[in-house]
Tab-separated table of C-alpha atoms in Angstrom:
chain	number	residue	atom	x	y	z
A	185	UNK	CA	74.454	-111.772	-3.418
A	186	UNK	CA	74.657	-108.144	-4.392
A	187	UNK	CA	76.988	-105.519	-5.791
A	188	UNK	CA	80.037	-105.468	-3.508
A	189	UNK	CA	81.847	-102.489	-2.003
A	190	UNK	CA	85.143	-101.738	-3.718
A	191	UNK	CA	88.622	-101.239	-2.255
A	192	UNK	CA	90.834	-99.044	-4.428
A	193	UNK	CA	94.542	-98.417	-3.828
A	194	UNK	CA	95.761	-95.156	-5.354
A	195	UNK	CA	99.248	-94.821	-6.843
A	196	UNK	CA	100.796	-91.392	-7.318
A	197	UNK	CA	102.916	-91.313	-10.444
A	198	UNK	CA	105.639	-88.926	-11.537
A	199	UNK	CA	107.500	-89.415	-14.820
A	200	UNK	CA	106.285	-93.005	-15.019
A	201	UNK	CA	107.369	-93.942	-11.468
A	202	UNK	CA	105.528	-94.193	-8.150
A	203	UNK	CA	106.112	-91.161	-5.970
A	204	UNK	CA	104.983	-91.781	-2.422
A	205	UNK	CA	107.480	-93.979	-0.671
A	206	UNK	CA	106.357	-97.552	-0.792
A	207	UNK	CA	107.383	-100.188	1.666
A	208	UNK	CA	107.171	-103.350	-0.362
A	209	UNK	CA	110.208	-105.414	0.418
A	210	UNK	CA	109.138	-108.143	-1.962
A	211	UNK	CA	109.198	-105.781	-4.911
A	212	UNK	CA	112.130	-105.953	-7.255
A	213	UNK	CA	111.612	-102.319	-8.112
A	214	UNK	CA	109.500	-100.410	-5.606
A	215	UNK	CA	109.232	-97.488	-7.994
A	216	UNK	CA	107.651	-99.472	-10.788
A	217	UNK	CA	103.898	-98.792	-10.818
A	218	UNK	CA	103.203	-101.875	-12.918
A	219	UNK	CA	104.753	-104.255	-10.430
A	220	UNK	CA	102.981	-102.613	-7.516
A	221	UNK	CA	99.684	-102.677	-9.410
A	222	UNK	CA	100.051	-106.386	-10.144
A	223	UNK	CA	100.639	-107.124	-6.446
A	224	UNK	CA	97.565	-105.151	-5.405
A	225	UNK	CA	95.482	-106.964	-8.026
A	226	UNK	CA	96.702	-110.301	-6.689
A	227	UNK	CA	95.932	-109.299	-3.091
A	228	UNK	CA	92.315	-108.616	-4.044
A	229	UNK	CA	92.141	-104.915	-4.893
A	230	UNK	CA	88.928	-104.297	-6.834
A	231	UNK	CA	90.256	-101.445	-8.927
A	232	UNK	CA	93.293	-99.189	-9.105
A	233	UNK	CA	93.722	-95.457	-9.545
A	234	UNK	CA	96.855	-93.926	-11.033
A	235	UNK	CA	97.250	-90.232	-10.355
A	236	UNK	CA	99.895	-88.609	-12.536
A	237	UNK	CA	101.460	-85.546	-10.943
A	238	UNK	CA	104.288	-84.966	-13.398
A	239	UNK	CA	104.358	-81.671	-15.208
A	240	UNK	CA	106.836	-82.303	-17.984
A	241	UNK	CA	106.314	-81.852	-21.684
A	242	UNK	CA	106.706	-85.583	-22.256
A	243	UNK	CA	103.989	-86.262	-19.700
A	244	UNK	CA	101.416	-87.409	-22.218
A	245	UNK	CA	103.700	-89.915	-23.894
A	246	UNK	CA	105.133	-91.278	-20.639
A	247	UNK	CA	101.653	-91.716	-19.184
A	248	UNK	CA	100.319	-93.438	-22.306
A	249	UNK	CA	103.231	-95.885	-22.197
A	250	UNK	CA	102.625	-96.589	-18.530
A	251	UNK	CA	98.913	-97.173	-19.138
A	252	UNK	CA	99.740	-99.663	-21.846
A	253	UNK	CA	102.160	-101.560	-19.606
A	254	UNK	CA	99.579	-101.671	-16.808
A	255	UNK	CA	96.843	-102.879	-19.167
A	256	UNK	CA	99.091	-105.646	-20.471
A	257	UNK	CA	99.824	-106.970	-17.006
A	258	UNK	CA	96.851	-106.178	-14.765
A	259	UNK	CA	93.487	-107.975	-15.001
A	260	UNK	CA	91.336	-105.598	-12.938
A	261	UNK	CA	89.937	-102.194	-13.972
A	262	UNK	CA	91.955	-99.029	-13.517
A	263	UNK	CA	91.396	-95.293	-13.663
A	264	UNK	CA	93.951	-92.709	-14.746
A	265	UNK	CA	93.900	-89.085	-13.593
A	266	UNK	CA	96.060	-86.009	-13.294
A	267	UNK	CA	95.964	-83.013	-15.591
A	268	UNK	CA	93.546	-84.522	-18.110
A	269	UNK	CA	91.875	-81.654	-19.930
A	270	UNK	CA	90.683	-82.743	-23.367
A	271	UNK	CA	88.802	-85.361	-25.343
A	272	UNK	CA	92.073	-86.073	-27.149
A	273	UNK	CA	93.946	-86.798	-23.879
A	274	UNK	CA	91.235	-89.227	-22.834
A	275	UNK	CA	91.118	-90.914	-26.241
A	276	UNK	CA	94.836	-91.684	-26.020
A	277	UNK	CA	94.557	-93.134	-22.504
A	278	UNK	CA	91.513	-95.297	-23.293
A	279	UNK	CA	93.097	-96.486	-26.512
A	280	UNK	CA	96.140	-97.628	-24.550
A	281	UNK	CA	93.985	-99.675	-22.198
A	282	UNK	CA	92.726	-97.415	-19.381
A	283	UNK	CA	89.168	-98.263	-18.313
A	284	UNK	CA	88.278	-94.867	-16.895
A	285	UNK	CA	89.752	-91.427	-16.511
A	286	UNK	CA	89.279	-88.948	-13.722
A	287	UNK	CA	89.011	-85.212	-14.295
A	288	UNK	CA	89.259	-82.629	-11.550
A	289	UNK	CA	90.364	-78.981	-11.938
A	290	UNK	CA	89.924	-79.055	-15.717
A	291	UNK	CA	86.243	-79.963	-15.312
A	292	UNK	CA	85.644	-77.161	-12.803
A	293	UNK	CA	87.228	-74.659	-15.190
A	294	UNK	CA	85.334	-76.092	-18.181
A	295	UNK	CA	82.280	-78.030	-16.958
A	296	UNK	CA	81.244	-78.872	-20.550
A	297	UNK	CA	84.319	-81.124	-20.674
A	298	UNK	CA	82.231	-83.670	-18.742
A	299	UNK	CA	79.493	-83.542	-21.410
A	300	UNK	CA	82.044	-83.942	-24.187
A	301	UNK	CA	83.759	-86.912	-22.537
A	302	UNK	CA	80.499	-88.653	-21.632
A	303	UNK	CA	79.140	-88.047	-25.134
A	304	UNK	CA	82.216	-89.378	-26.858
A	305	UNK	CA	83.244	-92.262	-24.567
A	306	UNK	CA	80.222	-92.910	-22.321
A	307	UNK	CA	79.578	-91.938	-18.705
A	308	UNK	CA	80.958	-95.242	-17.455
A	309	UNK	CA	84.526	-94.073	-18.029
A	310	UNK	CA	84.192	-90.547	-16.659
A	311	UNK	CA	85.090	-90.160	-12.990
A	312	UNK	CA	84.781	-86.635	-11.650
A	313	UNK	CA	87.234	-86.134	-8.784
A	314	UNK	CA	86.468	-83.362	-6.319
A	315	UNK	CA	88.776	-82.025	-3.598
A	316	UNK	CA	86.864	-80.025	-1.003
A	317	UNK	CA	87.409	-78.406	2.367
A	318	UNK	CA	85.009	-77.204	5.012
A	319	UNK	CA	85.401	-73.422	5.168
A	320	UNK	CA	83.313	-71.788	7.923
A	321	UNK	CA	80.712	-74.519	7.769
A	322	UNK	CA	80.514	-74.698	3.976
A	323	UNK	CA	82.154	-77.362	1.823
A	324	UNK	CA	84.033	-75.566	-0.955
A	325	UNK	CA	85.688	-77.097	-4.026
A	326	UNK	CA	89.459	-76.604	-4.268
A	327	UNK	CA	91.599	-76.877	-7.396
A	328	UNK	CA	95.101	-77.968	-8.379
A	329	UNK	CA	95.396	-80.742	-5.820
A	330	UNK	CA	93.637	-78.635	-3.200
A	331	UNK	CA	95.958	-75.638	-3.476
A	332	UNK	CA	93.526	-73.141	-5.001
A	333	UNK	CA	90.231	-72.403	-3.223
A	334	UNK	CA	87.043	-71.569	-5.141
A	335	UNK	CA	83.633	-70.273	-4.075
A	336	UNK	CA	81.900	-73.298	-5.630
A	337	UNK	CA	79.913	-75.404	-3.186
A	338	UNK	CA	80.695	-79.132	-3.134
A	339	UNK	CA	77.068	-80.260	-3.319
A	340	UNK	CA	76.170	-77.923	-6.205
A	341	UNK	CA	79.208	-79.019	-8.187
A	342	UNK	CA	78.627	-82.725	-7.664
A	343	UNK	CA	74.985	-82.441	-8.760
A	344	UNK	CA	76.069	-80.516	-11.843
A	345	UNK	CA	78.745	-83.113	-12.633
A	346	UNK	CA	76.133	-85.876	-12.420
A	347	UNK	CA	73.697	-84.048	-14.693
A	348	UNK	CA	76.481	-83.438	-17.234
A	349	UNK	CA	77.220	-87.151	-17.442
A	350	UNK	CA	79.753	-88.100	-14.770
A	351	UNK	CA	79.689	-91.855	-14.134
A	352	UNK	CA	81.181	-91.691	-10.641
A	353	UNK	CA	82.249	-89.115	-8.060
A	354	UNK	CA	85.601	-89.434	-6.287
A	355	UNK	CA	85.355	-87.167	-3.255
A	356	UNK	CA	88.491	-86.279	-1.283
A	357	UNK	CA	88.004	-84.370	1.938
A	358	UNK	CA	91.078	-82.200	2.407
A	359	UNK	CA	90.155	-81.892	6.073
A	360	UNK	CA	90.529	-85.655	6.462
A	361	UNK	CA	93.272	-86.435	3.941
A	362	UNK	CA	96.516	-87.388	5.678
A	363	UNK	CA	94.979	-87.373	9.182
A	364	UNK	CA	94.398	-91.138	9.403
A	365	UNK	CA	91.349	-90.326	11.533
A	366	UNK	CA	88.749	-91.796	9.181
A	367	UNK	CA	86.824	-90.704	6.098
A	368	UNK	CA	84.420	-87.714	5.925
A	369	UNK	CA	81.450	-90.003	6.504
A	370	UNK	CA	78.787	-87.407	7.239
A	371	UNK	CA	79.537	-85.480	4.068
A	372	UNK	CA	79.887	-88.671	2.040
A	373	UNK	CA	76.513	-89.867	3.248
A	374	UNK	CA	74.914	-86.542	2.279
A	375	UNK	CA	76.530	-86.798	-1.177
A	376	UNK	CA	75.381	-90.355	-1.650
A	377	UNK	CA	71.773	-89.403	-0.850
A	378	UNK	CA	71.917	-86.468	-3.226
A	379	UNK	CA	73.050	-88.195	-6.401
A	380	UNK	CA	72.321	-91.527	-8.077
A	381	UNK	CA	75.819	-92.427	-9.289
A	382	UNK	CA	78.474	-94.242	-7.241
A	383	UNK	CA	80.550	-92.264	-4.736
A	384	UNK	CA	84.181	-93.161	-3.970
A	385	UNK	CA	85.418	-92.053	-0.530
A	386	UNK	CA	88.946	-90.703	-0.307
A	387	UNK	CA	91.048	-89.134	2.431
A	388	UNK	CA	91.503	-90.176	6.040
A	389	UNK	CA	91.953	-93.955	6.019
A	390	UNK	CA	94.007	-94.981	9.053
A	391	UNK	CA	92.664	-98.353	10.134
A	392	UNK	CA	90.293	-101.088	9.002
A	393	UNK	CA	87.384	-99.783	11.068
A	394	UNK	CA	87.508	-96.539	9.054
A	395	UNK	CA	86.689	-98.510	5.920
A	396	UNK	CA	83.779	-100.291	7.604
A	397	UNK	CA	82.497	-96.928	8.849
A	398	UNK	CA	82.643	-95.250	5.463
A	399	UNK	CA	80.717	-98.098	3.848
A	400	UNK	CA	78.095	-98.319	6.610
A	401	UNK	CA	77.731	-94.715	7.774
A	402	UNK	CA	79.240	-92.828	4.839
A	403	UNK	CA	77.170	-94.950	2.372
A	404	UNK	CA	80.226	-94.963	0.086
A	405	UNK	CA	80.242	-97.382	-2.850
A	406	UNK	CA	84.029	-97.622	-2.862
A	407	UNK	CA	86.918	-96.473	-0.693
A	408	UNK	CA	90.276	-95.253	-1.925
A	409	UNK	CA	93.509	-95.057	0.054
A	410	UNK	CA	97.219	-94.789	-0.599
A	411	UNK	CA	99.685	-94.799	2.264
A	412	UNK	CA	97.975	-97.389	4.503
A	413	UNK	CA	98.380	-99.853	1.641
A	414	UNK	CA	101.767	-98.688	0.385
A	415	UNK	CA	103.313	-98.914	3.865
A	416	UNK	CA	101.573	-102.229	4.515
A	417	UNK	CA	99.803	-100.896	7.583
A	418	UNK	CA	96.757	-102.652	6.151
A	419	UNK	CA	96.800	-105.481	3.641
A	420	UNK	CA	93.871	-105.715	1.274
A	421	UNK	CA	93.299	-109.377	2.078
A	422	UNK	CA	93.024	-108.675	5.837
A	423	UNK	CA	90.840	-105.646	5.208
A	424	UNK	CA	88.371	-107.664	3.150
A	425	UNK	CA	88.140	-110.425	5.763
A	426	UNK	CA	87.521	-107.750	8.398
A	427	UNK	CA	84.805	-106.078	6.307
A	428	UNK	CA	83.034	-109.388	5.728
A	429	UNK	CA	82.949	-109.965	9.497
A	430	UNK	CA	81.565	-106.461	9.898
A	431	UNK	CA	78.756	-107.390	7.521
A	432	UNK	CA	80.040	-105.365	4.561
A	433	UNK	CA	79.762	-107.286	1.280
A	434	UNK	CA	83.128	-107.409	-0.462
A	435	UNK	CA	84.628	-109.642	-3.122
A	436	UNK	CA	86.755	-112.423	-1.642
B	178	UNK	CA	93.805	-120.581	-33.939
B	179	UNK	CA	92.683	-117.321	-35.517
B	180	UNK	CA	91.001	-114.997	-33.035
B	181	UNK	CA	89.483	-111.755	-34.279
B	182	UNK	CA	88.276	-108.900	-32.080
B	183	UNK	CA	85.840	-106.795	-34.078
B	184	UNK	CA	87.173	-103.239	-34.127
B	185	UNK	CA	84.507	-100.666	-34.947
B	186	UNK	CA	85.846	-97.779	-32.881
B	187	UNK	CA	84.064	-98.716	-29.671
B	188	UNK	CA	85.992	-98.140	-26.471
B	189	UNK	CA	88.756	-99.985	-24.713
B	190	UNK	CA	89.363	-103.089	-26.792
B	191	UNK	CA	93.101	-103.328	-26.148
B	192	UNK	CA	92.282	-104.819	-22.745
B	193	UNK	CA	90.625	-107.803	-24.419
B	194	UNK	CA	93.626	-108.303	-26.672
B	195	UNK	CA	95.966	-108.124	-23.666
B	196	UNK	CA	93.809	-110.579	-21.683
B	197	UNK	CA	93.941	-113.058	-24.578
B	198	UNK	CA	97.713	-112.568	-24.809
B	199	UNK	CA	98.002	-113.424	-21.094
B	200	UNK	CA	96.338	-116.762	-21.955
B	201	UNK	CA	99.023	-117.426	-24.539
B	202	UNK	CA	96.919	-116.678	-27.635
B	203	UNK	CA	97.155	-113.876	-30.123
B	204	UNK	CA	94.167	-111.902	-31.324
B	205	UNK	CA	93.901	-109.442	-34.186
B	206	UNK	CA	91.724	-106.343	-34.241
B	207	UNK	CA	89.789	-105.979	-37.468
B	208	UNK	CA	86.676	-104.613	-39.122
B	209	UNK	CA	87.372	-106.364	-42.407
B	210	UNK	CA	84.493	-108.745	-43.291
B	211	UNK	CA	86.776	-111.406	-44.809
B	212	UNK	CA	89.088	-111.423	-41.784
B	213	UNK	CA	86.095	-111.733	-39.461
B	214	UNK	CA	84.456	-114.500	-41.542
B	215	UNK	CA	87.622	-116.582	-41.653
B	216	UNK	CA	88.281	-116.412	-37.888
B	217	UNK	CA	87.972	-119.484	-35.648
B	218	UNK	CA	86.678	-117.338	-32.780
B	219	UNK	CA	85.121	-113.897	-32.954
B	220	UNK	CA	84.928	-111.469	-30.059
B	221	UNK	CA	82.485	-108.592	-30.349
B	222	UNK	CA	83.270	-105.928	-27.728
B	223	UNK	CA	81.518	-102.674	-27.030
B	224	UNK	CA	81.554	-99.823	-24.595
B	225	UNK	CA	79.557	-96.631	-24.872
B	226	UNK	CA	76.138	-95.736	-26.203
B	227	UNK	CA	73.936	-98.261	-28.054
B	228	UNK	CA	72.477	-96.126	-30.854
B	229	UNK	CA	75.794	-94.618	-31.983
B	230	UNK	CA	77.546	-97.999	-31.756
B	231	UNK	CA	74.785	-99.621	-33.871
B	232	UNK	CA	75.114	-96.763	-36.349
B	233	UNK	CA	78.822	-97.542	-36.773
B	234	UNK	CA	78.035	-101.223	-37.304
B	235	UNK	CA	75.413	-100.441	-39.962
B	236	UNK	CA	77.804	-98.107	-41.771
B	237	UNK	CA	80.285	-100.968	-42.175
B	238	UNK	CA	77.759	-103.770	-42.732
B	239	UNK	CA	79.014	-105.629	-39.659
B	240	UNK	CA	75.430	-105.686	-38.304
B	241	UNK	CA	74.505	-108.057	-41.162
B	242	UNK	CA	77.713	-110.043	-40.980
B	243	UNK	CA	77.642	-111.079	-37.304
B	244	UNK	CA	74.270	-112.929	-37.364
B	245	UNK	CA	75.535	-115.015	-40.314
B	246	UNK	CA	78.652	-116.250	-38.525
B	247	UNK	CA	78.808	-119.969	-37.722
B	248	UNK	CA	81.937	-120.044	-35.546
B	249	UNK	CA	81.738	-119.218	-31.804
B	250	UNK	CA	81.035	-115.517	-31.237
B	251	UNK	CA	81.338	-113.818	-27.861
B	252	UNK	CA	79.687	-110.427	-27.333
B	253	UNK	CA	80.956	-108.481	-24.337
B	254	UNK	CA	79.015	-105.768	-22.467
B	255	UNK	CA	77.426	-103.462	-25.085
B	256	UNK	CA	78.418	-106.075	-27.670
B	257	UNK	CA	76.058	-108.548	-25.977
B	258	UNK	CA	73.298	-105.932	-25.831
B	259	UNK	CA	73.592	-105.124	-29.548
B	260	UNK	CA	73.183	-108.847	-30.328
B	261	UNK	CA	69.684	-108.621	-28.765
B	262	UNK	CA	66.455	-107.628	-30.519
B	263	UNK	CA	66.415	-104.071	-29.223
B	264	UNK	CA	67.685	-101.678	-26.569
B	265	UNK	CA	65.782	-99.003	-24.719
B	266	UNK	CA	68.964	-96.920	-24.949
B	267	UNK	CA	68.377	-94.540	-27.852
B	268	UNK	CA	65.465	-96.796	-29.009
B	269	UNK	CA	67.970	-98.947	-30.816
B	270	UNK	CA	67.114	-101.939	-33.004
B	271	UNK	CA	69.728	-104.640	-32.451
B	272	UNK	CA	70.826	-107.658	-34.492
B	273	UNK	CA	68.129	-109.912	-33.079
B	274	UNK	CA	70.398	-112.877	-32.387
B	275	UNK	CA	68.953	-113.141	-28.873
B	276	UNK	CA	65.197	-112.617	-28.596
B	277	UNK	CA	65.688	-110.179	-25.729
B	278	UNK	CA	64.755	-106.527	-25.188
B	279	UNK	CA	67.385	-104.560	-23.260
B	280	UNK	CA	65.914	-102.167	-20.678
B	281	UNK	CA	67.232	-99.618	-18.174
B	282	UNK	CA	67.762	-100.152	-14.449
B	283	UNK	CA	65.216	-98.234	-12.385
B	284	UNK	CA	66.462	-95.413	-10.092
B	285	UNK	CA	65.973	-97.492	-6.922
B	286	UNK	CA	69.569	-98.554	-7.562
B	287	UNK	CA	72.533	-96.408	-8.520
B	288	UNK	CA	72.921	-96.223	-12.290
B	289	UNK	CA	75.317	-97.220	-13.801
B	290	UNK	CA	76.003	-100.350	-11.823
B	291	UNK	CA	79.779	-100.235	-11.405
B	292	UNK	CA	81.778	-102.914	-9.662
B	293	UNK	CA	81.961	-106.589	-8.781
B	294	UNK	CA	78.755	-108.600	-8.513
B	295	UNK	CA	78.200	-112.338	-8.492
B	296	UNK	CA	76.913	-114.636	-11.223
B	297	UNK	CA	74.852	-117.777	-10.595
B	298	UNK	CA	72.614	-120.285	-12.360
B	299	UNK	CA	75.584	-120.947	-14.637
B	300	UNK	CA	75.017	-123.015	-17.793
B	301	UNK	CA	77.071	-124.129	-20.809
B	302	UNK	CA	80.768	-124.907	-21.198
B	303	UNK	CA	81.534	-121.192	-21.079
B	304	UNK	CA	81.414	-121.505	-17.283
B	305	UNK	CA	83.386	-124.739	-16.884
B	306	UNK	CA	85.410	-124.517	-13.679
B	307	UNK	CA	83.583	-121.383	-12.491
B	308	UNK	CA	81.918	-121.670	-9.067
B	309	UNK	CA	78.363	-120.454	-8.513
B	310	UNK	CA	78.357	-116.873	-7.100
B	311	UNK	CA	81.753	-116.084	-8.599
B	312	UNK	CA	82.422	-112.330	-8.829
B	313	UNK	CA	82.649	-110.532	-12.150
B	314	UNK	CA	83.300	-106.869	-12.958
B	315	UNK	CA	80.311	-105.058	-14.480
B	316	UNK	CA	79.703	-101.524	-15.737
B	317	UNK	CA	76.276	-100.888	-17.234
B	318	UNK	CA	73.032	-98.907	-17.045
B	319	UNK	CA	70.876	-101.230	-19.193
B	320	UNK	CA	70.278	-104.946	-18.730
B	321	UNK	CA	68.857	-108.103	-20.307
B	322	UNK	CA	65.774	-109.400	-18.446
B	323	UNK	CA	65.703	-113.088	-17.532
B	324	UNK	CA	64.751	-115.240	-20.532
B	325	UNK	CA	65.288	-118.716	-21.944
B	326	UNK	CA	68.567	-117.498	-23.437
B	327	UNK	CA	70.014	-116.741	-19.977
B	328	UNK	CA	73.070	-118.808	-19.002
B	329	UNK	CA	74.041	-116.687	-15.963
B	330	UNK	CA	72.034	-114.525	-13.588
B	331	UNK	CA	72.918	-111.521	-11.431
B	332	UNK	CA	70.946	-109.472	-8.883
B	333	UNK	CA	70.950	-105.680	-8.913
B	334	UNK	CA	67.606	-104.370	-7.753
B	335	UNK	CA	66.177	-106.997	-10.121
B	336	UNK	CA	67.298	-110.467	-11.112
B	337	UNK	CA	68.634	-110.213	-14.675
B	338	UNK	CA	70.544	-112.231	-17.276
B	339	UNK	CA	74.279	-111.504	-17.079
B	340	UNK	CA	75.084	-113.970	-19.892
B	341	UNK	CA	73.126	-115.227	-22.932
B	342	UNK	CA	73.502	-118.129	-25.339
B	343	UNK	CA	71.969	-119.337	-28.592
B	344	UNK	CA	73.617	-121.794	-30.999
B	345	UNK	CA	77.164	-120.523	-31.655
B	346	UNK	CA	76.479	-117.137	-30.052
B	347	UNK	CA	77.447	-116.182	-26.506
B	348	UNK	CA	77.050	-112.854	-24.773
B	349	UNK	CA	78.314	-111.687	-21.395
B	350	UNK	CA	77.315	-108.463	-19.684
B	351	UNK	CA	80.389	-108.537	-17.441
B	352	UNK	CA	83.962	-107.902	-18.515
B	353	UNK	CA	85.885	-111.193	-18.384
B	354	UNK	CA	89.031	-109.330	-19.466
B	355	UNK	CA	88.823	-107.245	-16.277
B	356	UNK	CA	87.534	-109.898	-13.891
B	357	UNK	CA	90.785	-111.238	-12.507
B	358	UNK	CA	91.609	-114.964	-12.727
B	359	UNK	CA	87.959	-116.117	-12.924
B	360	UNK	CA	87.402	-113.864	-15.923
B	361	UNK	CA	90.467	-115.378	-17.563
B	362	UNK	CA	88.977	-118.877	-17.126
B	363	UNK	CA	85.801	-117.784	-18.955
B	364	UNK	CA	87.816	-116.283	-21.812
B	365	UNK	CA	89.867	-119.475	-22.030
B	366	UNK	CA	86.686	-121.572	-22.043
B	367	UNK	CA	85.382	-119.532	-24.959
B	368	UNK	CA	88.622	-119.852	-26.916
B	369	UNK	CA	88.584	-123.611	-26.330
B	370	UNK	CA	84.940	-124.157	-27.340
């Protein structure tokens, strides 16, 4: 056997509740991230990502409480992201039971944040998330959920993040996100060749073949998706059976 | 039953407490030598960097205390590595409970290894009810080479020991608290030793 490829559902969270409409009829409370997380874990998800998009003053406290409730209930690893900008923020989340955190815009603005987090908590819990878009043939990093363009090249930034101590890269192609036409496999493959830490593919999942493609051709170590799982277009159990038949090693 | 999780400021230890609670037991977090000595079961977690973790243990004397324990002790992840003779990470001298030298994965594989890999060659009651090739969640850059102390093996570029045993001491490289229902069985097995 060998290390398996990971399937990671992503839950968007606002004020402690899931944001994107979810279509889980068997849920008592479709807005409760903990219940949704527990169902995904039971269906065979390998990890979970919670992305907090709330911008309230109570954000920190609400998120810490949610993390604690998830950690109490869920027996697979999970990552928490969204507006994390300091060692203190991360300390609170890890202390409440998060396994990893993801940093995005804050790390671009202050790259030494990656060094500080890796030094204090270890690289294994530092995921650097990167949103990028192909602008005139060049992949450029974008900030604030993709709203603000920069002149920083994707490949340069990812190499820098690795050298500063990132444990994993979560790459979202804004050109693919929401299209349901498949992941950015060519770019993912280039990234995977360039660095020696795991790469998580994000953006573009529409069908099961897209996952097989991103593992085989995109050389991704893990694949993240939201709506195809939330709307039950793909169940994780079916996806894993499909991937096994396609010759992709997954946990069953 | 008194279960103590050794708390020396290393990483996410709440998850272990929560996993034990899901099994219907209660565990306390402590770095107090008397509390640790009087426990029926001791869990020694660890996430992060070996040298700084060992430094914290020396500062509190826990590095001397653990090898003297006679009740079942379970080291998890870095906890297991610190129970070995040494680690290449930060040239760290460990507690020497397992006669094993921890070394780093070579760059032919991605480092750290992150994700679910299978365990096989399972020995001891720790793995009662666990099938060969069961999947466990692992996150690590350093590993224990195969030795006589190995009670589980895993392949990642090399074949290595993903669990160790000697007398009352057990160590697992994987995270049972994060390894779904199979991980819960291993934790239960340890608590029922």
